[in-house]
C-alpha positions as a printed NumPy array, in Angstrom:
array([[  0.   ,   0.   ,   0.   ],
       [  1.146,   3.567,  -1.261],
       [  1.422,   6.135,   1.292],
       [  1.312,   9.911,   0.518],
       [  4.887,  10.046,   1.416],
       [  5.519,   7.415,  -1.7  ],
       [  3.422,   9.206,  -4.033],
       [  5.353,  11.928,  -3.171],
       [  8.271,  10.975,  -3.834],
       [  7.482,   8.374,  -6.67 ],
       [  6.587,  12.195,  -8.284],
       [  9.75 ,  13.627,  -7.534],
       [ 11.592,  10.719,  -8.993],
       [  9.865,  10.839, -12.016],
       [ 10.804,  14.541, -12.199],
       [ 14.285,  14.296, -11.805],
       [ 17.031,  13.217, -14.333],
       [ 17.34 ,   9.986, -13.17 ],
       [ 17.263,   7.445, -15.575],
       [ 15.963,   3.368, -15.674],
       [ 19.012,   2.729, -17.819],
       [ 21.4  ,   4.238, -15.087],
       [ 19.937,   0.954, -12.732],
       [ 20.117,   3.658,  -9.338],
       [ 20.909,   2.488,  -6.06 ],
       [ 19.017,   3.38 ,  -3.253],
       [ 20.997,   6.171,  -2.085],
       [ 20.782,   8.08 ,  -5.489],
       [ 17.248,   7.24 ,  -5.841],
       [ 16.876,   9.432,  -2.559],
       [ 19.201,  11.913,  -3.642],
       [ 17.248,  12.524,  -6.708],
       [ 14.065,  12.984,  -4.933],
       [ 15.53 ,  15.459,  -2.175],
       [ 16.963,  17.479,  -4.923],
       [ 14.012,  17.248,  -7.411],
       [ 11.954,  18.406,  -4.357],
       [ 14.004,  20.976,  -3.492],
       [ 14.551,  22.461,  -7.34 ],
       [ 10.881,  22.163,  -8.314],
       [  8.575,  21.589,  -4.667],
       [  5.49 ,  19.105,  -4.665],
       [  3.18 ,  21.246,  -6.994],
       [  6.088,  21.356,  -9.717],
       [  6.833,  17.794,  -9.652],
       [  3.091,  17.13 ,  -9.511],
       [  2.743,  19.657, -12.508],
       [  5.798,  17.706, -14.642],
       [  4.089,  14.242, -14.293],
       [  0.914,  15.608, -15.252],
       [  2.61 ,  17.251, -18.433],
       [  4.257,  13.959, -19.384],
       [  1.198,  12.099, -19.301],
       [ -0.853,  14.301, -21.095],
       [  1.897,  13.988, -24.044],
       [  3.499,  10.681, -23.703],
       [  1.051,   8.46 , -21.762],
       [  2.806,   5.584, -22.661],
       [  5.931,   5.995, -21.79 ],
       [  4.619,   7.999, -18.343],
       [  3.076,   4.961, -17.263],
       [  6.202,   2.835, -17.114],
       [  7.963,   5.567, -15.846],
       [  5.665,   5.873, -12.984],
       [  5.54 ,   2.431, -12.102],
       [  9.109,   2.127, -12.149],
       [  9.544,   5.407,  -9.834],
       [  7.121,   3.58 ,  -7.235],
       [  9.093,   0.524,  -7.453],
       [ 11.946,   2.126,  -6.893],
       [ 10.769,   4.505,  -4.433],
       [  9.55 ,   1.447,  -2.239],
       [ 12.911,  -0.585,  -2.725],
       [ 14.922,   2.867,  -1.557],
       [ 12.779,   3.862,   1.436],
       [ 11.868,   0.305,   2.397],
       [ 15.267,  -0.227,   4.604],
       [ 14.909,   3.196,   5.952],
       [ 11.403,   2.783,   7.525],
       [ 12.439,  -0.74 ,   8.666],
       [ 15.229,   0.966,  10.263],
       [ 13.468,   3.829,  12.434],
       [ 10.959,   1.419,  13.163],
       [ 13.145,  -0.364,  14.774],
       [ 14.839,   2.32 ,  17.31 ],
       [ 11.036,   3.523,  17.6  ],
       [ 10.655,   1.835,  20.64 ]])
């Protein structure tokens, strides 16, 4: 299940420069994000999907599934990790 935190970012990741091809690890998938947030903020990544889908629906679609894949994969040790000291 998404949260609004993956959306979120799954947005900013399709934003950003990052590439399939370049096969990311998780730490560049979250530097990408940060600095995709940080250039554009959530309405400008939100407005860049929406642009890309409108022209290339597609090729938006993969992209956005692979963002949320990769999204979950890069976050996933993170939440597993503060979840852990949470106590």
């Amino acid at each position: 299940m998404d949260t609004t935190f993956d959306t979120v970012r799954a947005e900013a990741l399709f934003a950003s420069v990052l590439q399939v091809s370049q096969e990311p690890t998780p730490l560049q998938v979250r530097g990408a994000v940060t600095s995709t947030l940080r250039r554009y903020g959530v309405n400008g990544c939100v407005g860049r999907v929406a642009g890309e889908f409108g022209e290339h629906p597609e090729t938006a679609a993969r992209r956005m599934s692979w963002a949320l894949q990769m999204v979950r994969e890069a976050y996933e040790d993170l939440a597993a990790h503060d979840f852990a000291y949470a106590g």
